[in-house]
Short mmCIF file of C-alpha atoms in Angstrom, two decimals:
data_model
loop_
_atom_site.label_atom_id
_atom_site.label_comp_id
_atom_site.label_asym_id
_atom_site.label_seq_id
_atom_site.Cartn_x
_atom_site.Cartn_y
_atom_site.Cartn_z
CA MET A 1 8.64 -7.12 103.21
CA PRO A 2 6.08 -4.28 103.39
CA ASP A 3 2.83 -5.27 105.14
CA LYS A 4 0.79 -2.45 103.66
CA LEU A 5 0.96 -0.67 100.33
CA SER A 6 -1.27 1.90 98.67
CA PRO A 7 -4.68 0.28 97.96
CA GLY A 8 -5.12 2.52 94.93
CA ASP A 9 -2.87 4.49 92.62
CA PHE A 10 0.64 5.14 93.89
CA PRO A 11 1.80 8.62 92.82
CA ALA A 12 4.58 9.17 90.31
CA ASN A 13 8.07 9.80 91.62
CA PRO A 14 9.88 13.05 90.78
CA LEU A 15 12.05 12.80 87.68
CA GLU A 16 15.14 13.70 89.70
CA LYS A 17 16.41 11.03 92.15
CA THR A 18 18.68 12.08 94.99
CA GLY A 19 22.18 10.64 94.61
CA TYR A 20 21.61 9.52 91.01
CA THR A 21 21.81 10.91 87.48
CA LEU A 22 19.05 10.22 84.99
CA GLU A 23 20.55 8.24 82.09
CA PHE A 24 17.55 7.15 80.01
CA ASN A 25 13.81 7.73 80.22
CA ASP A 26 10.59 7.60 78.29
CA GLU A 27 7.52 9.41 79.63
CA PHE A 28 5.39 7.88 76.85
CA ASP A 29 3.70 11.06 75.70
CA GLY A 30 3.19 9.65 72.17
CA PRO A 31 1.95 9.86 69.53
CA ARG A 32 4.05 6.83 68.52
CA ILE A 33 6.73 4.58 69.99
CA ASP A 34 10.09 6.35 69.95
CA THR A 35 12.29 4.16 67.75
CA ASP A 36 15.38 6.04 68.93
CA LYS A 37 14.73 4.32 72.28
CA TRP A 38 12.82 1.11 71.45
CA VAL A 39 12.73 -1.72 68.97
CA PRO A 40 8.94 -2.03 68.44
CA PHE A 41 8.86 -5.82 68.06
CA TYR A 42 9.18 -8.92 70.26
CA LEU A 43 12.22 -11.10 69.46
CA PRO A 44 11.50 -10.74 65.73
CA HIS A 45 14.40 -13.00 64.71
CA TRP A 46 12.45 -16.11 65.80
CA SER A 47 9.40 -14.97 63.86
CA SER A 48 9.12 -11.81 61.76
CA LYS A 49 8.56 -8.12 62.26
CA ALA A 50 5.07 -8.46 60.80
CA GLN A 51 4.02 -11.14 63.31
CA SER A 52 5.83 -9.73 66.35
CA ALA A 53 4.80 -6.06 66.03
CA PRO A 54 2.89 -4.77 69.08
CA SER A 55 -0.69 -3.57 69.15
CA TYR A 56 -0.71 -0.28 71.07
CA TYR A 57 -1.96 3.27 71.40
CA PHE A 58 -1.28 6.32 73.55
CA GLU A 59 -3.79 7.82 75.97
CA ASN A 60 -3.42 10.54 78.63
CA GLY A 61 0.37 10.38 78.63
CA ASN A 62 0.47 6.58 78.81
CA LEU A 63 1.55 3.82 76.47
CA ILE A 64 -1.16 1.15 76.25
CA LEU A 65 0.21 -2.19 75.08
CA GLN A 66 -2.76 -4.39 74.26
CA ILE A 67 -3.96 -7.79 73.11
CA THR A 68 -6.90 -7.53 70.72
CA LYS A 69 -9.45 -10.21 69.93
CA ALA A 70 -8.29 -10.50 66.32
CA GLN A 71 -4.58 -10.54 67.16
CA GLY A 72 -2.64 -13.55 65.95
CA PRO A 73 0.14 -15.44 67.74
CA TRP A 74 3.56 -13.80 67.61
CA CYS A 75 5.52 -16.99 66.73
CA PRO A 76 3.23 -19.95 66.03
CA GLU A 77 6.08 -22.11 64.73
CA PHE A 78 7.96 -22.13 68.05
CA ASP A 79 5.60 -20.64 70.68
CA GLY A 80 2.19 -21.96 69.70
CA GLU A 81 -0.82 -19.71 70.29
CA VAL A 82 0.89 -17.21 72.60
CA ARG A 83 0.00 -13.63 71.70
CA CYS A 84 1.96 -10.62 72.83
CA SER A 85 2.52 -6.93 72.37
CA SER A 86 6.03 -6.03 73.45
CA ILE A 87 8.88 -3.59 72.89
CA GLN A 88 12.59 -3.89 73.70
CA THR A 89 15.72 -1.73 73.91
CA GLY A 90 17.99 -3.87 71.74
CA GLU A 91 18.06 -6.63 69.14
CA PHE A 92 20.71 -9.25 68.46
CA ALA A 93 20.57 -12.33 66.23
CA GLY A 94 22.64 -14.35 63.80
CA PRO A 95 21.88 -15.12 60.15
CA VAL A 96 18.74 -16.83 58.92
CA GLY A 97 18.78 -20.53 59.74
CA SER A 98 21.18 -20.17 62.67
CA LYS A 99 20.49 -20.90 66.34
CA LEU A 100 22.07 -17.62 67.43
CA GLY A 101 19.60 -15.16 68.87
CA GLN A 102 18.43 -13.56 72.08
CA LEU A 103 16.27 -15.64 74.41
CA ARG A 104 16.34 -18.96 72.61
CA PHE A 105 13.36 -20.20 74.61
CA SER A 106 13.08 -23.51 72.75
CA SER A 107 15.69 -25.89 71.34
CA ALA A 108 13.64 -25.82 68.11
CA CYS A 109 14.22 -22.10 67.55
CA VAL A 110 16.18 -21.00 64.50
CA VAL A 111 16.37 -17.51 63.06
CA ARG A 112 13.52 -17.04 60.59
CA GLU A 113 14.02 -13.42 59.52
CA ALA A 114 17.23 -11.40 59.27
CA GLN A 115 17.42 -8.45 61.66
CA THR A 116 19.68 -5.46 62.14
CA ASN A 117 21.53 -5.75 65.44
CA VAL A 118 21.02 -2.55 67.44
CA ARG A 119 21.62 -1.26 70.96
CA LYS A 120 19.17 1.43 72.01
CA TYR A 121 19.78 1.11 75.74
CA THR A 122 21.79 -1.80 77.13
CA PRO A 123 23.27 -0.83 80.53
CA GLN A 124 25.33 -2.84 82.95
CA TYR A 125 24.12 -1.92 86.45
CA GLY A 126 21.91 0.96 87.54
CA TYR A 127 18.59 1.81 89.18
CA PHE A 128 15.49 1.35 87.00
CA GLU A 129 11.82 1.97 87.62
CA LEU A 130 8.52 1.68 85.81
CA ARG A 131 5.12 3.10 86.80
CA ALA A 132 2.34 0.99 85.37
CA LYS A 133 -1.04 -0.71 85.71
CA GLY A 134 -1.29 -4.48 85.34
CA ILE A 135 -4.19 -6.68 84.23
CA ASN A 136 -6.50 -9.04 86.14
CA THR A 137 -7.75 -11.42 83.44
CA SER A 138 -6.78 -15.07 83.63
CA ALA A 139 -4.30 -16.34 81.01
CA ASN A 140 -2.76 -12.87 80.68
CA HIS A 141 0.32 -11.40 82.25
CA ALA A 142 2.32 -8.19 82.00
CA ALA A 143 6.09 -8.13 82.44
CA PHE A 144 9.07 -5.80 82.74
CA TRP A 145 12.32 -7.72 82.44
CA MET A 146 15.89 -7.76 81.17
CA ILE A 147 17.92 -10.19 79.08
CA GLY A 148 21.57 -10.36 78.12
CA TYR A 149 22.08 -8.27 74.98
CA GLU A 150 24.13 -10.90 73.15
CA ASP A 151 23.02 -14.50 73.13
CA SER A 152 26.01 -16.57 74.15
CA PRO A 153 25.83 -19.12 76.97
CA GLU A 154 27.70 -17.00 79.49
CA ARG A 155 25.74 -13.80 78.64
CA SER A 156 22.15 -14.98 78.33
CA GLY A 157 20.71 -14.49 81.83
CA GLU A 158 17.41 -12.83 82.67
CA ILE A 159 16.36 -10.42 85.41
CA ALA A 160 12.58 -10.22 85.85
CA ILE A 161 11.76 -6.93 87.56
CA PHE A 162 8.14 -8.01 87.63
CA GLU A 163 5.61 -10.38 86.17
CA LEU A 164 2.00 -9.54 87.03
CA VAL A 165 -0.14 -12.63 86.46
CA GLY A 166 -3.76 -11.67 85.90
CA SER A 167 -5.22 -14.65 87.75
CA HIS A 168 -3.18 -13.64 90.85
CA ILE A 169 -4.53 -10.08 91.10
CA SER A 170 -7.48 -8.82 93.14
CA SER A 171 -8.56 -5.51 94.65
CA THR A 172 -6.89 -6.37 97.96
CA SER A 173 -3.99 -8.70 97.10
CA SER A 174 -1.71 -9.07 94.08
CA GLY A 175 1.09 -11.46 93.32
CA VAL A 176 4.31 -9.90 92.04
CA ARG A 177 6.75 -12.38 90.47
CA PHE A 178 10.42 -11.43 90.15
CA GLY A 179 13.91 -12.88 90.17
CA VAL A 180 16.68 -14.24 87.96
CA HIS A 181 16.83 -17.06 85.45
CA PRO A 182 20.14 -18.35 84.02
CA TRP A 183 19.11 -19.66 80.61
CA GLY A 184 22.67 -20.53 79.52
CA ASP A 185 24.57 -18.50 82.13
CA GLN A 186 26.25 -21.02 84.43
CA ASN A 187 27.16 -18.26 86.88
CA ILE A 188 23.48 -17.63 87.66
CA THR A 189 21.25 -19.93 89.71
CA ASP A 190 17.51 -19.90 89.05
CA GLU A 191 15.94 -17.81 91.82
CA PHE A 192 12.35 -16.67 91.34
CA TYR A 193 9.80 -15.47 93.89
CA GLU A 194 6.18 -14.48 94.00
CA GLU A 195 5.20 -12.14 96.82
CA PHE A 196 1.53 -11.38 97.48
CA LEU A 197 1.25 -7.74 98.50
CA ASN A 198 -1.67 -5.77 99.92
CA MET A 199 -2.34 -3.82 96.76
CA ASP A 200 -4.38 -3.83 93.57
CA ALA A 201 -1.91 -4.24 90.69
CA THR A 202 -4.50 -3.00 88.17
CA GLN A 203 -3.88 0.45 89.71
CA TYR A 204 -0.72 2.50 89.22
CA HIS A 205 2.28 1.21 91.13
CA ILE A 206 6.04 1.74 90.82
CA TYR A 207 8.28 -1.27 90.29
CA GLY A 208 12.00 -0.75 90.75
CA LEU A 209 15.32 -2.59 90.54
CA GLU A 210 18.77 -1.64 91.80
CA TRP A 211 21.26 -3.78 89.87
CA THR A 212 24.73 -3.68 91.39
CA PRO A 213 27.90 -5.72 90.71
CA THR A 214 27.12 -7.93 93.73
CA HIS A 215 23.33 -8.11 94.17
CA LEU A 216 19.84 -7.11 93.03
CA ASP A 217 17.43 -5.08 95.16
CA PHE A 218 13.75 -5.19 94.15
CA TYR A 219 11.25 -2.46 95.06
CA VAL A 220 7.51 -1.88 94.93
CA ASP A 221 6.26 1.67 95.57
CA ASN A 222 9.73 2.71 96.75
CA VAL A 223 9.85 -0.04 99.41
CA LYS A 224 12.47 -2.78 99.12
CA THR A 225 10.80 -6.18 98.88
CA LYS A 226 13.75 -8.52 98.36
CA THR A 227 17.52 -8.73 97.85
CA ILE A 228 18.92 -11.42 95.57
CA LYS A 229 22.65 -11.96 96.05
CA GLN A 230 23.38 -12.64 92.39
CA SER A 231 24.28 -10.29 89.55
CA PRO A 232 24.76 -10.82 85.80
CA LYS A 233 28.13 -9.44 84.66
CA TYR A 234 27.28 -8.12 81.18
CA PRO A 235 25.09 -5.53 79.44
CA MET A 236 21.38 -6.25 79.33
CA GLN A 237 18.40 -4.87 77.43
CA PHE A 238 14.87 -4.20 78.63
CA MET A 239 11.71 -6.03 77.59
CA LEU A 240 8.27 -4.58 78.24
CA GLY A 241 5.12 -6.40 77.23
CA ILE A 242 1.73 -8.03 77.72
CA TYR A 243 1.08 -11.70 76.91
CA GLU A 244 -1.87 -13.99 76.44
CA HIS A 245 -1.79 -17.80 76.69
CA PRO A 246 -5.05 -19.01 75.10
CA PHE A 247 -4.53 -22.72 75.58
CA GLU A 248 -5.31 -25.33 78.21
CA GLY A 249 -2.80 -25.72 81.01
CA ALA A 250 -1.16 -22.30 80.72
CA TRP A 251 0.81 -21.24 83.82
CA THR A 252 -1.04 -17.92 83.82
CA GLY A 253 -4.45 -19.49 84.43
CA ILE A 254 -7.45 -20.74 82.50
CA TYR A 255 -8.25 -18.81 79.33
CA ASP A 256 -11.76 -17.34 79.28
CA PRO A 257 -12.87 -16.76 75.68
CA SER A 258 -15.80 -14.67 76.90
CA ALA A 259 -13.53 -12.09 78.60
CA SER A 260 -13.76 -8.69 76.97
CA TYR A 261 -11.07 -7.28 74.72
CA PRO A 262 -8.73 -5.49 74.42
CA LYS A 263 -6.53 -6.70 77.28
CA LYS A 264 -4.46 -3.67 78.35
CA PHE A 265 -1.11 -3.01 80.03
CA THR A 266 -0.83 0.70 80.86
CA ILE A 267 2.66 2.24 81.23
CA ASP A 268 3.16 5.76 82.57
CA TYR A 269 6.96 5.99 82.42
CA PHE A 270 10.27 4.15 82.39
CA ARG A 271 13.33 5.78 83.98
CA ALA A 272 16.93 4.63 84.35
CA TYR A 273 19.58 6.14 86.62
CA GLN A 274 23.25 5.74 87.48
CA PRO A 275 24.52 6.49 91.00
CA ASN A 276 26.70 9.52 91.36
CA GLY A 277 30.19 8.11 91.82
CA GLY A 278 29.30 4.73 90.31
CA TYR A 279 29.20 1.32 91.97
CA VAL A 280 31.99 -0.35 93.94
CA LYS A 281 33.04 -3.41 91.92
#
């Protein structure tokens, strides 16, 4: 575990990575979300495209995903007052009225709006990194994570590359949550961590994951922070978003209605690589 990280902005990595080939990337230069790479909604099958569309803008070569004061909840029927602005690299769901859909986070969930199933980028294994700024307001968090592309019990696991909880961030110490969650995958054991690092997560930092057939290596600012000896065995898609939990008892902290809006998650780039020669399986 690193005992000292950059107190301010960590510089961007070069686009080329020694020993790897770039497979997918978005430098977020705007002026709009690239729909050849992203589905610009958050799990719309449980809600609708209208309710789950992100609020965002581009600024200085960054994507700013935001929560605005007037923004409504993304899925009030099944997720209460939670607000989010999120994008993803795939979409899979069954017909309206069915229980078949990615990340069935509640047993009450049924598909409410028909969607076209698409795969923009759904790799199995690789090295992935994101350069971004988090947020330090209570009841908010920013996250970069992966879920199984198809929702079936054995292919529904999650890899959280990071969750940055606003109430756990200060100018000298920031909690970084990461790990795996099985959902319905009986081959995965729930294994989540939160490491407090000597850094300010509201500044630019690089969060990385090496996903191999046998294990997961997590990185912050190019330094390995943890190895988890588990590995989902199926294609996964990426999820990138900011969330707000404006209700009492939220795990992200106490909601402060006087906090200024918008709440912003700033993303510089996302890059995905495959090792030259592949992985040993």
